[in-house]
Short mmCIF file of C-alpha atoms in Angstrom, two decimals:
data_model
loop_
_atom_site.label_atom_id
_atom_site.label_comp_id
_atom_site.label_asym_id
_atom_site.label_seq_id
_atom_site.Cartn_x
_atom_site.Cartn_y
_atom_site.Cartn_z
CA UNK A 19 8.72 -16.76 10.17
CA UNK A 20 6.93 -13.72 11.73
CA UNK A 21 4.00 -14.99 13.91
CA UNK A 22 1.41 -12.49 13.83
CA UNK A 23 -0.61 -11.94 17.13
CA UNK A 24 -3.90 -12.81 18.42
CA UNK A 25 -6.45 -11.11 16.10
CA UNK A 26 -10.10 -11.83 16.82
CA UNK A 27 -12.70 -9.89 17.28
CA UNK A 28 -10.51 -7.39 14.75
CA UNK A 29 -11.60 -6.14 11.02
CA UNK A 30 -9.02 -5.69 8.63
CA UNK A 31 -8.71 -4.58 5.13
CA UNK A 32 -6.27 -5.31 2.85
CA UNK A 33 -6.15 -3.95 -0.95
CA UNK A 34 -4.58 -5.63 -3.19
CA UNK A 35 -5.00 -8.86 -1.13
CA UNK A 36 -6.27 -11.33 -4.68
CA UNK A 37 -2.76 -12.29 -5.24
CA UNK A 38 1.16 -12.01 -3.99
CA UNK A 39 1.95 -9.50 -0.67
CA UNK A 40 -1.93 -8.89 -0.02
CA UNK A 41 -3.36 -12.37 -0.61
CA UNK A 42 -0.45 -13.59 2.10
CA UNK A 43 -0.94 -11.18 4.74
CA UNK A 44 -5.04 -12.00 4.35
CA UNK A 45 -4.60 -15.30 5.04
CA UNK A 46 -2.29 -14.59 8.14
CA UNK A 47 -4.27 -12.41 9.58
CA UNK A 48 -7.24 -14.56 9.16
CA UNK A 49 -5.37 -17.33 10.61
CA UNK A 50 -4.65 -14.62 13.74
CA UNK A 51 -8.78 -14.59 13.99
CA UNK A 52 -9.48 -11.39 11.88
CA UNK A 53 -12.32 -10.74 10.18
CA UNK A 54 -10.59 -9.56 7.14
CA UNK A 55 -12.01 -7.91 3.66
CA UNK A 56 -10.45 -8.59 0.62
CA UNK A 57 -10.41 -5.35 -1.27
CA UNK A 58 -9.62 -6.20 -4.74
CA UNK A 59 -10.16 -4.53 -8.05
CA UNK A 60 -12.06 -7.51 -9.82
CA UNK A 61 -14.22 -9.60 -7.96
CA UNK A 62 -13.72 -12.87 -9.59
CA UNK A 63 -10.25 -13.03 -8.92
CA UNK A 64 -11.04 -11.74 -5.09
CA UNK A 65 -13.34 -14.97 -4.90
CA UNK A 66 -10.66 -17.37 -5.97
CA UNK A 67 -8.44 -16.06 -3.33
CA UNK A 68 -11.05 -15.94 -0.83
CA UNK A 69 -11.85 -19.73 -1.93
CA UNK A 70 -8.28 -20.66 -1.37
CA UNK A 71 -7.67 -19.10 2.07
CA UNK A 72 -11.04 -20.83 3.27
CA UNK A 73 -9.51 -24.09 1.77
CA UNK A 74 -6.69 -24.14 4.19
CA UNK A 75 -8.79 -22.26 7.06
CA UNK A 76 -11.86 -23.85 7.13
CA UNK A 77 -14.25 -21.25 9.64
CA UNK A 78 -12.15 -18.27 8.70
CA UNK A 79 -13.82 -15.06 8.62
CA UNK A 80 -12.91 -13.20 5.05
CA UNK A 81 -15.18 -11.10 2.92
CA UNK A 82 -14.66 -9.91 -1.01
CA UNK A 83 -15.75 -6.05 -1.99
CA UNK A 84 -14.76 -4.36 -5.04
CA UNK A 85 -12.14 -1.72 -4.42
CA UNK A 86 -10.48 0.18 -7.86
CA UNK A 87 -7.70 2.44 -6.46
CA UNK A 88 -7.32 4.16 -10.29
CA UNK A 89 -11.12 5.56 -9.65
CA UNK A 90 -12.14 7.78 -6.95
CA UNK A 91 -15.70 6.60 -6.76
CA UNK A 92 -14.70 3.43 -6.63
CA UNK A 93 -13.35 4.31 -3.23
CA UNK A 94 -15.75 6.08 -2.08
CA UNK A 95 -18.39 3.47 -2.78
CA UNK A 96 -16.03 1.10 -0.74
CA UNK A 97 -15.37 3.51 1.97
CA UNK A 98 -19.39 4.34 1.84
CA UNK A 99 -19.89 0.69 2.55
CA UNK A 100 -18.24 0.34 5.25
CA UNK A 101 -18.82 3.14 6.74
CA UNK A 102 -22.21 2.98 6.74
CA UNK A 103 -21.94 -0.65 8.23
CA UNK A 104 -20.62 1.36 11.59
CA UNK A 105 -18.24 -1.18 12.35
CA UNK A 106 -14.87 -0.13 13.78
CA UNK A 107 -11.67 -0.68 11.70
CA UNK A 108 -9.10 -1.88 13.09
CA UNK A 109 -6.07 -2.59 10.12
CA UNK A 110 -5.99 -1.20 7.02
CA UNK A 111 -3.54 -2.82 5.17
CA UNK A 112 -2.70 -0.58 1.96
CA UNK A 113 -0.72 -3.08 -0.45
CA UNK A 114 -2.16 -2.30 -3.59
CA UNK A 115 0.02 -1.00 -6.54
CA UNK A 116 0.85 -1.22 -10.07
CA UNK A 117 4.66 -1.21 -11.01
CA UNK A 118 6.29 0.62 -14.23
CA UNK A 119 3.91 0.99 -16.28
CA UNK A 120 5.71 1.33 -19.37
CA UNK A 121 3.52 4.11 -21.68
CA UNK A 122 1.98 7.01 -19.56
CA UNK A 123 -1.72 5.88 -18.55
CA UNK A 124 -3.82 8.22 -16.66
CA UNK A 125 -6.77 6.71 -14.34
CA UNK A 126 -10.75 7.58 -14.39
CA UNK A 127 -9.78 11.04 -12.80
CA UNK A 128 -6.95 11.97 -15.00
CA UNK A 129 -4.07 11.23 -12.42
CA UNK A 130 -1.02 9.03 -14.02
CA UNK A 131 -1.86 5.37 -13.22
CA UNK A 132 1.11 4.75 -11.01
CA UNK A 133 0.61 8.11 -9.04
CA UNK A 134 -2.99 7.88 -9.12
CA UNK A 135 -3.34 4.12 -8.04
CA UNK A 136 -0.28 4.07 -5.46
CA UNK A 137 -0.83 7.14 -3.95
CA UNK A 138 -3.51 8.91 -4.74
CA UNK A 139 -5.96 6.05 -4.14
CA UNK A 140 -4.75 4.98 -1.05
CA UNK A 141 -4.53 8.58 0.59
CA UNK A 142 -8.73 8.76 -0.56
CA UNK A 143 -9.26 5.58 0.29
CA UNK A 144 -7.08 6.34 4.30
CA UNK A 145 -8.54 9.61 4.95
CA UNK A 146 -12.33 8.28 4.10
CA UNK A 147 -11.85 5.49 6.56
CA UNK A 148 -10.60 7.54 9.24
CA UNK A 149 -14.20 7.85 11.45
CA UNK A 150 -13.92 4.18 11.16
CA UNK A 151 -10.20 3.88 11.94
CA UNK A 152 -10.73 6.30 15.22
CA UNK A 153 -13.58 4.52 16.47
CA UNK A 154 -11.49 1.67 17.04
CA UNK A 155 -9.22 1.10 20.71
CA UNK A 156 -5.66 0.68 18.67
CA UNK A 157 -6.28 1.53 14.93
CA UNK A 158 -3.37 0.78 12.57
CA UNK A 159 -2.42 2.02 8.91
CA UNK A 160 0.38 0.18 7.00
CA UNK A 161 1.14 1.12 3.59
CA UNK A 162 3.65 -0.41 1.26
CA UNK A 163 6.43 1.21 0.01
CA UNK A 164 9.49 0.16 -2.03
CA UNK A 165 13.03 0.26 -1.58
CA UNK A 166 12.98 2.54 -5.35
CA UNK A 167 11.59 5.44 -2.85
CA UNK A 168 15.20 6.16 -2.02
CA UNK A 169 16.04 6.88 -5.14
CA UNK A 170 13.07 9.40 -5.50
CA UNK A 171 11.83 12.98 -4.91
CA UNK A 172 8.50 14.76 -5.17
CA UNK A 173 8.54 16.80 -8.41
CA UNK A 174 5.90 19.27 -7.14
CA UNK A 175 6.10 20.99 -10.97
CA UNK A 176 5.02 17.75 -12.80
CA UNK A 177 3.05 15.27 -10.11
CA UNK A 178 1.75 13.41 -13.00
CA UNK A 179 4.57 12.99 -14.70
CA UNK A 180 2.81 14.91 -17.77
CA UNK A 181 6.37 16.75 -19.36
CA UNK A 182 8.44 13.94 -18.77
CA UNK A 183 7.82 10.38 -18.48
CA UNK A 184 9.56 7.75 -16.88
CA UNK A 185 8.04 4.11 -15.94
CA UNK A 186 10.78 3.56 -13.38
CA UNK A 187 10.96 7.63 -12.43
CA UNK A 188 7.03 7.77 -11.57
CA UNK A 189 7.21 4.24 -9.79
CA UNK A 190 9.80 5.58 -7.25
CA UNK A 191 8.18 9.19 -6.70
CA UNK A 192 4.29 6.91 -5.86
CA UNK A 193 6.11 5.07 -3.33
CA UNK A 194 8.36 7.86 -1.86
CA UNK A 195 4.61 9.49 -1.55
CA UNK A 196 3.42 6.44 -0.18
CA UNK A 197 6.09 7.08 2.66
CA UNK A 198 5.08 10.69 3.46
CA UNK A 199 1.84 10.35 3.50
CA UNK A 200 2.74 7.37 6.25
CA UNK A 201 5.05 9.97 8.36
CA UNK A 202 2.33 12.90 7.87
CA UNK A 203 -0.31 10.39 8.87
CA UNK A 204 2.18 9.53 11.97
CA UNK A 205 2.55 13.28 12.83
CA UNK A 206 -1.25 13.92 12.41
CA UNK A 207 -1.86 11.26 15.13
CA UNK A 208 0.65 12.68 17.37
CA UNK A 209 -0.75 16.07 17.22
CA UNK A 210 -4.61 15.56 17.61
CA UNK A 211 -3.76 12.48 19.91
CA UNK A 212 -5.63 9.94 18.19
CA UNK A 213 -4.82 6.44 19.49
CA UNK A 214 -3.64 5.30 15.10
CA UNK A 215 -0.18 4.08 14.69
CA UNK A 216 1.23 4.48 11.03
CA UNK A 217 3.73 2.93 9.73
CA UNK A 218 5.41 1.90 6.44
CA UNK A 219 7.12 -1.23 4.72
CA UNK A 220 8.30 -2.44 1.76
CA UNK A 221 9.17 -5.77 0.13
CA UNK A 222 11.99 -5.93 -1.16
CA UNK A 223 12.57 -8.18 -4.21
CA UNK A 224 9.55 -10.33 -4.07
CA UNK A 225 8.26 -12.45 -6.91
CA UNK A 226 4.50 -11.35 -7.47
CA UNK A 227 2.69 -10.31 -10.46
CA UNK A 228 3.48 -6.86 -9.67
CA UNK A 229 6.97 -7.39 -11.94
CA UNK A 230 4.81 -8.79 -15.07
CA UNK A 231 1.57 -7.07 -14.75
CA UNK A 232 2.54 -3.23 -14.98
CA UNK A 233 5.34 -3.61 -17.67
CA UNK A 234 2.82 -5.41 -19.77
CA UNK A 235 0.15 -3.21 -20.01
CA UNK A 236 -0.75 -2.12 -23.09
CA UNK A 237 0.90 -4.08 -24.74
CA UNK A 238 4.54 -3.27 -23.35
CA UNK A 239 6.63 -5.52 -22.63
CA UNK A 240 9.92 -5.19 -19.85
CA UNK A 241 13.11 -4.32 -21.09
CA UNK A 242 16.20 -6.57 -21.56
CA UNK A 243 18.10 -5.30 -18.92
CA UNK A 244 14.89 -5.26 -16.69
CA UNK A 245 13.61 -8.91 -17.66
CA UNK A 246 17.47 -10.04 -17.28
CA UNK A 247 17.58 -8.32 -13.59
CA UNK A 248 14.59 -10.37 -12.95
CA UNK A 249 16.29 -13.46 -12.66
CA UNK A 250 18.87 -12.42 -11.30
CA UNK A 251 18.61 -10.18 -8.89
CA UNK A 252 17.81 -12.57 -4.73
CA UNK A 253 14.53 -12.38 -5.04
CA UNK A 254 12.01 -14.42 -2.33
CA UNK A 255 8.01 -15.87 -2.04
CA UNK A 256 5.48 -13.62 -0.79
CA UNK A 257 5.13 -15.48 2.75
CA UNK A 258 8.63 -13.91 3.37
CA UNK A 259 7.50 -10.62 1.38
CA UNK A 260 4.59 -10.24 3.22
CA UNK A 261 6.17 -9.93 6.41
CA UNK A 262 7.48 -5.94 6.61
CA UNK A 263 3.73 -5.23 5.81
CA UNK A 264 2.27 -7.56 8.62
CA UNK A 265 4.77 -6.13 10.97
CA UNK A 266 3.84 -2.36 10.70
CA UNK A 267 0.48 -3.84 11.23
CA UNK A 268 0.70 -5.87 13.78
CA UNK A 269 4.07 -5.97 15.30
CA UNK A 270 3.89 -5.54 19.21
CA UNK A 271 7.12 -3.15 18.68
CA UNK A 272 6.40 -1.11 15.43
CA UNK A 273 6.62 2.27 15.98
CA UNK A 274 4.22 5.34 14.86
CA UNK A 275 6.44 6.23 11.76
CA UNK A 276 8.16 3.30 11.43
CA UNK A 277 9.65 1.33 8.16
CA UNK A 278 10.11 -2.38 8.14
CA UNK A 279 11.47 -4.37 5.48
CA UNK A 280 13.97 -7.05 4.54
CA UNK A 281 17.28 -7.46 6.66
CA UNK A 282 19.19 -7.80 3.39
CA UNK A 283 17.65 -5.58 1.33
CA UNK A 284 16.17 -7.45 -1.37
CA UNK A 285 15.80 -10.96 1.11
CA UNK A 286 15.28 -11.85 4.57
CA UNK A 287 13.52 -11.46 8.01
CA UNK A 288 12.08 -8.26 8.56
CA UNK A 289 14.24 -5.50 10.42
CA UNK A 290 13.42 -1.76 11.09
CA UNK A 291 15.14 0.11 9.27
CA UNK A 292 15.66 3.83 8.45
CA UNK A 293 13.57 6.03 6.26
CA UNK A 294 15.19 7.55 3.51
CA UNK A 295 16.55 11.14 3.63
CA UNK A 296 13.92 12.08 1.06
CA UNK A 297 10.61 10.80 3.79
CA UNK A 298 12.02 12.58 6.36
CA UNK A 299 11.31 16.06 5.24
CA UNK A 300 8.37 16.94 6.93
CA UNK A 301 7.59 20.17 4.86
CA UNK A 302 7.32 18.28 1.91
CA UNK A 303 5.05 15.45 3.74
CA UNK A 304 2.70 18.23 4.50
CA UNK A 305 2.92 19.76 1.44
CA UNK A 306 2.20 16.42 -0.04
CA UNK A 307 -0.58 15.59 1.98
CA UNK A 308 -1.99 19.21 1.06
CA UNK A 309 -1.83 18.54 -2.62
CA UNK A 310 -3.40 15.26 -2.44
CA UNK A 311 -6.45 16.69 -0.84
CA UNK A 312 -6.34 19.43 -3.63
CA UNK A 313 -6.50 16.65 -6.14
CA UNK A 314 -8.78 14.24 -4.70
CA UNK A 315 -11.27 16.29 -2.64
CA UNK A 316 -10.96 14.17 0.34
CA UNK A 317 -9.73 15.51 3.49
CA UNK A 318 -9.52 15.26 7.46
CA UNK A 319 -12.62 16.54 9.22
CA UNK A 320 -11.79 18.71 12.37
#
């Protein structure tokens, strides 16, 4: 089991962090001394959590805001918060996601839900906490991924996945975005010399909602062959899924750039390992990272 380091006198946010991956590494890091914020999409459900982690850490230091990755003023609200709270960030923890959606659903801006929610959330929601992010001594971004990235590409022609529509298909291409946008966020820090280490992760087959959730809404429901996979496909709990994520976060080794996930794939102890061929292309990273200021009107002050 991965022993995160000392945290205190650290803030941390973690999306997604009412239930599975996110609700783990929020109590870890709690238990490492962080002052962490629960950024979750419906409060109530953010409280529970909260309640829970304070049940088995009495004195810990964790805080609930709204956060709604499908709607850019959500963010900003959330980013606006903080922000104008001037505290230094030191984590930020982007876990969030929703998984194969199984009819195409397009957020409060018009982006499709898995695009808009995986990626195009989380780059908004990255870029607006950078002032915060720089101001601290050794900022770090992790951002989940998934092992479906390496079966992905970027289809610049149809981002939202308007002419052609795939649950599984725009899953993959949000998290292969997820990974450039970690690598361009890498190479960003390099160049301007900012002190931010980025790094990615993913989870491999972890049992959270995130299997149930996505191919049930609107009424869908998974597939044979999908709900049959399910069982058996090694799968693990998220206090071993949690771990890549917690690593690029915390790990005393991870490197700017860096993926981390299980040793066996699907299972196990966390391992580096290598980035698909499809996140190393750096044109398309920047490319990326150009479009998704284009679409979401947030980018990187000089």
């Amino acid at each position: 089991m991965y022993q995160v380091p000392d945290q205190h006198g650290k803030l941390a946010v973690v999306t997604g962090a009412n239930s599975g991956t996110g609700k783990e590494a929020a109590k870890r890091l709690a238990r490492a001394g962080a002052h962490v914020v629960l950024a979750v999409r419906t409060p109530a459900k953010g409280e529970q959590a909260r309640d829970e982690i304070l049940a088995a850490l009495p004195g810990a230091r964790v805080e609930v805001r709204r956060l709604d990755l499908a709607d850019l003023s959500s963010v900003r609200a959330f980013a606006a918060g903080l922000i104008s709270e001037g505290r230094p960030l030191d984590l930020l923890l982007n876990n969030a996601g929703v998984m194969n959606v199984p009819r195409r659903t397009e957020t409060a801006d018009g982006f499709e839900l898995q695009m808009g929610s995986n990626f195009l959330g989380p780059f908004a929601l990255t870029v607006r906490l950078l002032p915060l992010l720089l101001a601290a001594s050794a900022p770090r971004v992790a951002t989940m991924s998934s092992g479906t990235a390496s079966r992905a590409r970027i289809d610049f022609d149809d981002l939202q996945s308007a002419r052609r529509y795939s649950p599984t298909r725009a899953y993959a291409q949000s998290k292969l975005a997820d990974l450039l946008m970690t690598v361009h966020l890498a190479e960003l820090a390099a160049r301007h010399a900012w002190p931010l280490l980025s790094a990615g992760a993913h989870p491999g087959y972890t049992r959270t909602n995130l299997m149930t959730s996505g191919p049930t809404l609107n009424g869908g429901r998974p597939g044979l062959l999908e709900s049959l996979l399910y069982r058996i496909v090694p799968s693990q709990a998220p206090e071993q899924g949690a771990e890549p994520l917690l690593y690029a976060a915390t790990g005393p080794d991870a490197t700017a750039g860096g993926y981390y996930g299980p040793r066996w794939s699907m299972v196990g102890p966390t391992k580096a390992i290598p980035l698909p061929r499809s996140a190393r292309d750096k044109s398309v990273a920047a490319r990326l990272w150009t479009e998704a200021e284009r679409l979401t009107g947030v980018s990187v002050q000089p």
